[in-house]
mmCIF file of C-alpha atoms and ligand atoms in Angstrom:
data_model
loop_
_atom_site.group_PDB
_atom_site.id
_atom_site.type_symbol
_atom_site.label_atom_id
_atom_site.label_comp_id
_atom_site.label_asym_id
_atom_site.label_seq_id
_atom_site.Cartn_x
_atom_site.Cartn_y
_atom_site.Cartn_z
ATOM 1 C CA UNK T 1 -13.427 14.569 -4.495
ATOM 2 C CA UNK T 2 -9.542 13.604 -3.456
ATOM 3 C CA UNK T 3 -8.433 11.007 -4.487
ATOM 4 C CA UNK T 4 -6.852 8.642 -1.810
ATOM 5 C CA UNK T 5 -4.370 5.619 -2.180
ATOM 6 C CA UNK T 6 -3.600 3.178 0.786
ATOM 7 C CA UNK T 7 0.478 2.072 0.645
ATOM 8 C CA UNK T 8 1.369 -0.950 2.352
ATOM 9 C CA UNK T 9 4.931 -1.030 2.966
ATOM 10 C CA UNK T 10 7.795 -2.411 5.012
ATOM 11 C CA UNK T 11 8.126 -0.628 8.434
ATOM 12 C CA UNK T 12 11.918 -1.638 8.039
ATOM 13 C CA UNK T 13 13.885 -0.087 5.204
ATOM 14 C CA UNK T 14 15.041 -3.079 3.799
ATOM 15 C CA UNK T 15 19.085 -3.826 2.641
ATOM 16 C CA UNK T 16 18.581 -2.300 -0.384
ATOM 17 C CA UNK T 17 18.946 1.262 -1.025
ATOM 18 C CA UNK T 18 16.345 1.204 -4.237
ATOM 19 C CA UNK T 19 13.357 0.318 -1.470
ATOM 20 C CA UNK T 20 13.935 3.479 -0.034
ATOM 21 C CA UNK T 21 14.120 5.421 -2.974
ATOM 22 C CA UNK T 22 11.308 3.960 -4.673
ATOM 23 C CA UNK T 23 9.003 4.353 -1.943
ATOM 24 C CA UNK T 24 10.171 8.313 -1.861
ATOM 25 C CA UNK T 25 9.774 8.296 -5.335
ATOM 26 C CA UNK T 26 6.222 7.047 -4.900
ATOM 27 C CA UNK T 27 5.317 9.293 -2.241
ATOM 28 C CA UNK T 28 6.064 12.462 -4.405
ATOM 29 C CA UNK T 29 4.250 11.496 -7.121
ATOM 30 C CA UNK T 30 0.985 11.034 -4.961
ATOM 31 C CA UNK T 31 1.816 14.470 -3.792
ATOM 32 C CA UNK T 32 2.406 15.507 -7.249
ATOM 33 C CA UNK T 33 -1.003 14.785 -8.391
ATOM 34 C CA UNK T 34 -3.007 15.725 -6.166
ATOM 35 C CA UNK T 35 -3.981 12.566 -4.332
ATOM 36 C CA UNK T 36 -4.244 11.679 -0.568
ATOM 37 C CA UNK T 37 -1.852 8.856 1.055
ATOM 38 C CA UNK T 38 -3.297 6.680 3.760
ATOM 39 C CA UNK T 39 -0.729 4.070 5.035
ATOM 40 C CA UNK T 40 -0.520 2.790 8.418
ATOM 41 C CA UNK T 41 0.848 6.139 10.038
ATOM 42 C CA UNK T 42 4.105 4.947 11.242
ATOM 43 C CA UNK T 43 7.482 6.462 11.095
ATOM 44 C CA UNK T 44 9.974 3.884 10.603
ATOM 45 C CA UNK T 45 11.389 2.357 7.424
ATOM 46 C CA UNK T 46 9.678 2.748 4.083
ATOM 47 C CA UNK T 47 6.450 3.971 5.669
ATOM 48 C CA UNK T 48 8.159 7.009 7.111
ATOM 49 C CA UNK T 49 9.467 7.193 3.450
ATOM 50 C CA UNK T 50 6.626 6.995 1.502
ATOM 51 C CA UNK T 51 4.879 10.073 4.134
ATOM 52 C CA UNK T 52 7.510 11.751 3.916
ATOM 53 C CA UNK T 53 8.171 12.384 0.530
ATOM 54 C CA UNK T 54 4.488 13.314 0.055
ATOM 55 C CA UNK T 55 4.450 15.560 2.911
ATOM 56 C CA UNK T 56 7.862 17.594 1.724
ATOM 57 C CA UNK T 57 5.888 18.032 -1.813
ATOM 58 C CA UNK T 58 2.735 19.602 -0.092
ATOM 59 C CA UNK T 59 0.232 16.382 0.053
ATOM 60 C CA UNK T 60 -1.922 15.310 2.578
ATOM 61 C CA UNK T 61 -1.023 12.039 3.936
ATOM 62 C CA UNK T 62 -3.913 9.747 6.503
ATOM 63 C CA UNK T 63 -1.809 7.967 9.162
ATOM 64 C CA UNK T 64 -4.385 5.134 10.915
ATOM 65 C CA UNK T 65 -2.660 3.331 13.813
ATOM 66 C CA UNK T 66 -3.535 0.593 16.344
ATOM 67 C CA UNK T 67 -3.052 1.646 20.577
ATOM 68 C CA UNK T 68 -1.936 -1.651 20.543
ATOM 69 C CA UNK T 69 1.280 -1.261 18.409
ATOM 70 C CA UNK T 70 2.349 1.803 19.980
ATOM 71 C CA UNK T 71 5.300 0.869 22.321
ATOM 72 C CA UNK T 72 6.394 -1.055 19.296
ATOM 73 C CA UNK T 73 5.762 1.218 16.438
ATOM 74 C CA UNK T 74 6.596 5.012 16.224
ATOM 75 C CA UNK T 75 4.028 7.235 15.056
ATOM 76 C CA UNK T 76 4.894 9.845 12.411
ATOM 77 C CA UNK T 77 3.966 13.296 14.617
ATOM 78 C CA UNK T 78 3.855 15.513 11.526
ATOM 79 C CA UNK T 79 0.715 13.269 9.464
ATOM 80 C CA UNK T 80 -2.198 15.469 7.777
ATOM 81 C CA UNK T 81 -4.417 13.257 10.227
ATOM 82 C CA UNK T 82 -3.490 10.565 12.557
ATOM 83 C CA UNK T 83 -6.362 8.023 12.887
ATOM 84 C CA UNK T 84 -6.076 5.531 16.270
ATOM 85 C CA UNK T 85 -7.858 2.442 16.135
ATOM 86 C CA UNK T 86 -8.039 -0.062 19.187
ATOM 87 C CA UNK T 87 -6.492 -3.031 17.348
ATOM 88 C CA UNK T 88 -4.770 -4.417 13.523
ATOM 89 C CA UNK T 89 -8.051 -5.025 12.546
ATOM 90 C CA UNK T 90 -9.852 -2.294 12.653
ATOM 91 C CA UNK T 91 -6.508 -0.305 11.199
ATOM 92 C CA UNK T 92 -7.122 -2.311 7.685
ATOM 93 C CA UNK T 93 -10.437 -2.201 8.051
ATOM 94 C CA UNK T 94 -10.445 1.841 8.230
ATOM 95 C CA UNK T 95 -7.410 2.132 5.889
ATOM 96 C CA UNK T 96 -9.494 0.308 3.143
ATOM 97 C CA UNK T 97 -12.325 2.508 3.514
ATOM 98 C CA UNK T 98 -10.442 5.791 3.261
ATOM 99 C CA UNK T 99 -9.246 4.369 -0.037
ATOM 100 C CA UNK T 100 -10.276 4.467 -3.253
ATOM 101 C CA UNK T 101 -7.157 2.068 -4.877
ATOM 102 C CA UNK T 102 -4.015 -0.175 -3.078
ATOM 103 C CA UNK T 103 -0.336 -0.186 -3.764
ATOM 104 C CA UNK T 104 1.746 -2.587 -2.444
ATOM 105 C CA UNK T 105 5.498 -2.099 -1.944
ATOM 106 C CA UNK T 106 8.295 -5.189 -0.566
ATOM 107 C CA UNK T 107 8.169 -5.307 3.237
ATOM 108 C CA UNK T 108 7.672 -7.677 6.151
ATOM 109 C CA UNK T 109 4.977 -10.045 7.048
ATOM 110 C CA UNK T 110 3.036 -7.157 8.482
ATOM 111 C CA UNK T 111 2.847 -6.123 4.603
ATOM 112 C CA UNK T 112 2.084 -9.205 2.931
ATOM 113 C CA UNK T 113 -1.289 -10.010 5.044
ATOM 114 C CA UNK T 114 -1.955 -6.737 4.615
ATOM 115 C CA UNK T 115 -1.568 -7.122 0.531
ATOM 116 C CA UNK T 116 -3.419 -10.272 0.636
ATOM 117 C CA UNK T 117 -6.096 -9.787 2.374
ATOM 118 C CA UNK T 118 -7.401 -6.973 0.061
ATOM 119 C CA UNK T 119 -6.653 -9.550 -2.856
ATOM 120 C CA UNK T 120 -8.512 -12.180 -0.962
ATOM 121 C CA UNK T 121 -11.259 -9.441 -0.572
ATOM 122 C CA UNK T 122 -11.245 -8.506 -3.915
ATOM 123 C CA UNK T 123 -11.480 -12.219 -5.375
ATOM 124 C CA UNK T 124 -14.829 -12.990 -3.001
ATOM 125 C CA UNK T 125 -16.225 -9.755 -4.688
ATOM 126 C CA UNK T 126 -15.856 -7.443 -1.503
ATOM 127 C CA UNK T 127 -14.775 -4.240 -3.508
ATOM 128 C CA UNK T 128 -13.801 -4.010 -7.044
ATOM 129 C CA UNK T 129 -10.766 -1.473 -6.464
ATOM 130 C CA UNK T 130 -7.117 -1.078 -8.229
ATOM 131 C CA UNK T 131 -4.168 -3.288 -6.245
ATOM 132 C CA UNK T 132 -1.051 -2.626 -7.567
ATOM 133 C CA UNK T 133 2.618 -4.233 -6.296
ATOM 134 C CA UNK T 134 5.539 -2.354 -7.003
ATOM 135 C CA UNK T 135 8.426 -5.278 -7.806
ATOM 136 C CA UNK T 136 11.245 -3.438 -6.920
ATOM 137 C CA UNK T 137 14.691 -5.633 -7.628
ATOM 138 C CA UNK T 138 11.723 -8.379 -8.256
ATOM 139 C CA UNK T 139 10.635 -8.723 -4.386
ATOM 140 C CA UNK T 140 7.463 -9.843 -5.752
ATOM 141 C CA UNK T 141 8.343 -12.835 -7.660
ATOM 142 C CA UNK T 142 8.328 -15.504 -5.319
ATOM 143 C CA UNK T 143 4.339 -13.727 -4.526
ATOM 144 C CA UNK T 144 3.461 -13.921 -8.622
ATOM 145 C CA UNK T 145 5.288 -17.633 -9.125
ATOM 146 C CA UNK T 146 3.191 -18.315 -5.670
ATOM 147 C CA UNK T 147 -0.195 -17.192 -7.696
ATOM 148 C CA UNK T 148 0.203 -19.073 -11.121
ATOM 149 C CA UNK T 149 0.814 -21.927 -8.476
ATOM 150 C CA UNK T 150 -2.598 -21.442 -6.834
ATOM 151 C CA UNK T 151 -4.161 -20.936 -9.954
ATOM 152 C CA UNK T 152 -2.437 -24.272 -11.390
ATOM 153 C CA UNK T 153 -3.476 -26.264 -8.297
ATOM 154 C CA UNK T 154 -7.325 -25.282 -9.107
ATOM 155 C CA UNK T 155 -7.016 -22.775 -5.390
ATOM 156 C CA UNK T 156 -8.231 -19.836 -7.390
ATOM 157 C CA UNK T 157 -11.553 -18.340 -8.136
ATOM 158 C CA UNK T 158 -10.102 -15.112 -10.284
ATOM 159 C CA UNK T 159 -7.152 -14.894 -12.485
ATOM 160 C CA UNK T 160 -4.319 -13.563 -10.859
ATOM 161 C CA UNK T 161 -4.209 -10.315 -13.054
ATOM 162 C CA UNK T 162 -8.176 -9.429 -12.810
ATOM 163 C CA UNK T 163 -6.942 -9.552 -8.700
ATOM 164 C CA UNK T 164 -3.608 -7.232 -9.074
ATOM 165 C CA UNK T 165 -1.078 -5.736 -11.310
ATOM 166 C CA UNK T 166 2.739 -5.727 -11.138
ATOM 167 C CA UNK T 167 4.964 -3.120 -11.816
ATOM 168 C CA UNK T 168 8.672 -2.449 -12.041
ATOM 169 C CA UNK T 169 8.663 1.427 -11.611
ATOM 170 C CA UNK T 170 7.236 4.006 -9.080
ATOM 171 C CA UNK T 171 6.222 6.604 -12.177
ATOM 172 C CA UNK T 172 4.364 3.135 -13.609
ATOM 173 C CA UNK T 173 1.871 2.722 -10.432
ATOM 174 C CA UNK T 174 -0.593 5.615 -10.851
ATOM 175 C CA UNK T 175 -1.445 4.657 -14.303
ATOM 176 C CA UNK T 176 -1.377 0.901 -13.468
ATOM 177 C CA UNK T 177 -3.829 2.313 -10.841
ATOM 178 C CA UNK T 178 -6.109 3.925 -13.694
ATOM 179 C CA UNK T 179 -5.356 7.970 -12.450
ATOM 180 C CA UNK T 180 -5.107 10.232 -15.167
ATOM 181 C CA UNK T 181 -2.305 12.207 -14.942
ATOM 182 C CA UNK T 182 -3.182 15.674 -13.365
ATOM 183 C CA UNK T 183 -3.292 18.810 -16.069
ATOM 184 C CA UNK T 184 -0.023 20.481 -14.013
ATOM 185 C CA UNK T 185 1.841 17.391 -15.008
ATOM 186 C CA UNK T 186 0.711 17.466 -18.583
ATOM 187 C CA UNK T 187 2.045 20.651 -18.717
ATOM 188 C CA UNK T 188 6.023 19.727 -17.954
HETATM 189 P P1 AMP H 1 5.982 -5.205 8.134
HETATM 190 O O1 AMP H 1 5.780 -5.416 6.670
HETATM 191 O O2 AMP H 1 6.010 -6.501 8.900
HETATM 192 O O3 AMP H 1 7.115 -4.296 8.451
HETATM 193 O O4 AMP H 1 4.662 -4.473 8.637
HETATM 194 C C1 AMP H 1 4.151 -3.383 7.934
HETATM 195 C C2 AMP H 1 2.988 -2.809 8.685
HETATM 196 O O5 AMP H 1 1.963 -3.803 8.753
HETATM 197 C C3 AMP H 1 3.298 -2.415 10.117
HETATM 198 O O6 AMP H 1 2.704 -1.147 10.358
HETATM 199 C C4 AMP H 1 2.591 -3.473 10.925
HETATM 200 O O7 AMP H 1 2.102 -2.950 12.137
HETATM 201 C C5 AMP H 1 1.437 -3.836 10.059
HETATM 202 N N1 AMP H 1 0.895 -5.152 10.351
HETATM 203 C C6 AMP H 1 1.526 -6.251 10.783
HETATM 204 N N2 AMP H 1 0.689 -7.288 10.934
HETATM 205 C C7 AMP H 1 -0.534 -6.821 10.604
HETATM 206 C C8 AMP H 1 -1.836 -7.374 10.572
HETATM 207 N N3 AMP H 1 -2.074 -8.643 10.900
HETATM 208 N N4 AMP H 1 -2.850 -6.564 10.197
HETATM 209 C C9 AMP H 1 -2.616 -5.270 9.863
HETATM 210 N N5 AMP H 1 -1.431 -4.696 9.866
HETATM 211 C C10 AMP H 1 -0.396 -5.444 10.240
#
């Protein structure tokens, strides 16, 4: 069975040049090992990046995108597959079920509902699978200081870490994520 990881990402490419890179960096190693990207299929920013760099090494990347954010966002013409759905709803909804684990990389506000809705999900028991954020130049920070906050303030039904794990590198996700690496990898 493939393997499939949603990305949430920023549909903007950020200030920094390290968003960029990282989320490149990502996308080849999903290519790498064999497993399938789902993201929201757009073609801006680090989305585009992260399909991309997994299409240029060979891997099959799940694009699933709303009718109703298409005169806003672009859709990447080149996907594997390019899912429509008929609203945001329905894209999470079918982006969580192609998946079998989450990353989360810095973005917009787009990307943070996105990331906490499938830790809200996984805290009332909804699924049990792998979130990981990528803290690139520490975006996430604010997000784990905002955590221990709800935790403190009795908000929380799950530690923070049983609900998501951070991570400062791209090559640190896919084990943070529980993959083994694949046997061509091994090899190098
Ligand atoms: P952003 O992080 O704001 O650049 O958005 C990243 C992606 O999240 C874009 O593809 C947005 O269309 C998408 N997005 C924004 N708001 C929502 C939402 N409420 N539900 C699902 N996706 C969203």
């Amino acid at each position: 069975m493939t393997k499939s990881v949603c990305v949430f990402c920023g549909s903007a490419p950020g200030v920094y040049e390290e968003h960029m890179s990282a989320a490149s960096a990502l996308g080849t190693l999903l290519a790498e090992q064999g497993i399938q990207l789902v993201y929201g299929g757009a073609r801006a920013g680090l989305m585009g990046a992260v399909a991309d760099a997994t299409l240029a090494r060979g891997g099959r990347v799940v694009g699933v995108m709303p009718r109703e954010l298409e005169r806003y966002e672009v859709a990447h013409q080149g996907l594997s597959e390019l899912i429509w759905t008929a609203d945001l709803h329905e894209r999470k909804q079918r982006m969580a079920e192609r998946a079998d684990a989450f990353v989360v990389l810095p973005g917009g506000y787009g990307t943070l509902e996105e990331a906490l809705e499938v830790i809200s999900w996984k805290q009332m028991r909804l699924f049990d699978k792998p979130i990981v954020l990528l803290d690139t130049r520490g975006f996430f920070q604010p997000l784990v200081a905002l955590a221990e906050s709800v935790s403190r303030h009795g908000f929380a039904y799950a530690r923070a870490e049983a609900l998501f794990t951070v991570v400062s590198q791209p090559r640190e996700v896919l084990p943070a994520l529980g993959f083994k690496p694949a046997p061509r990898a091994e090899a190098g």
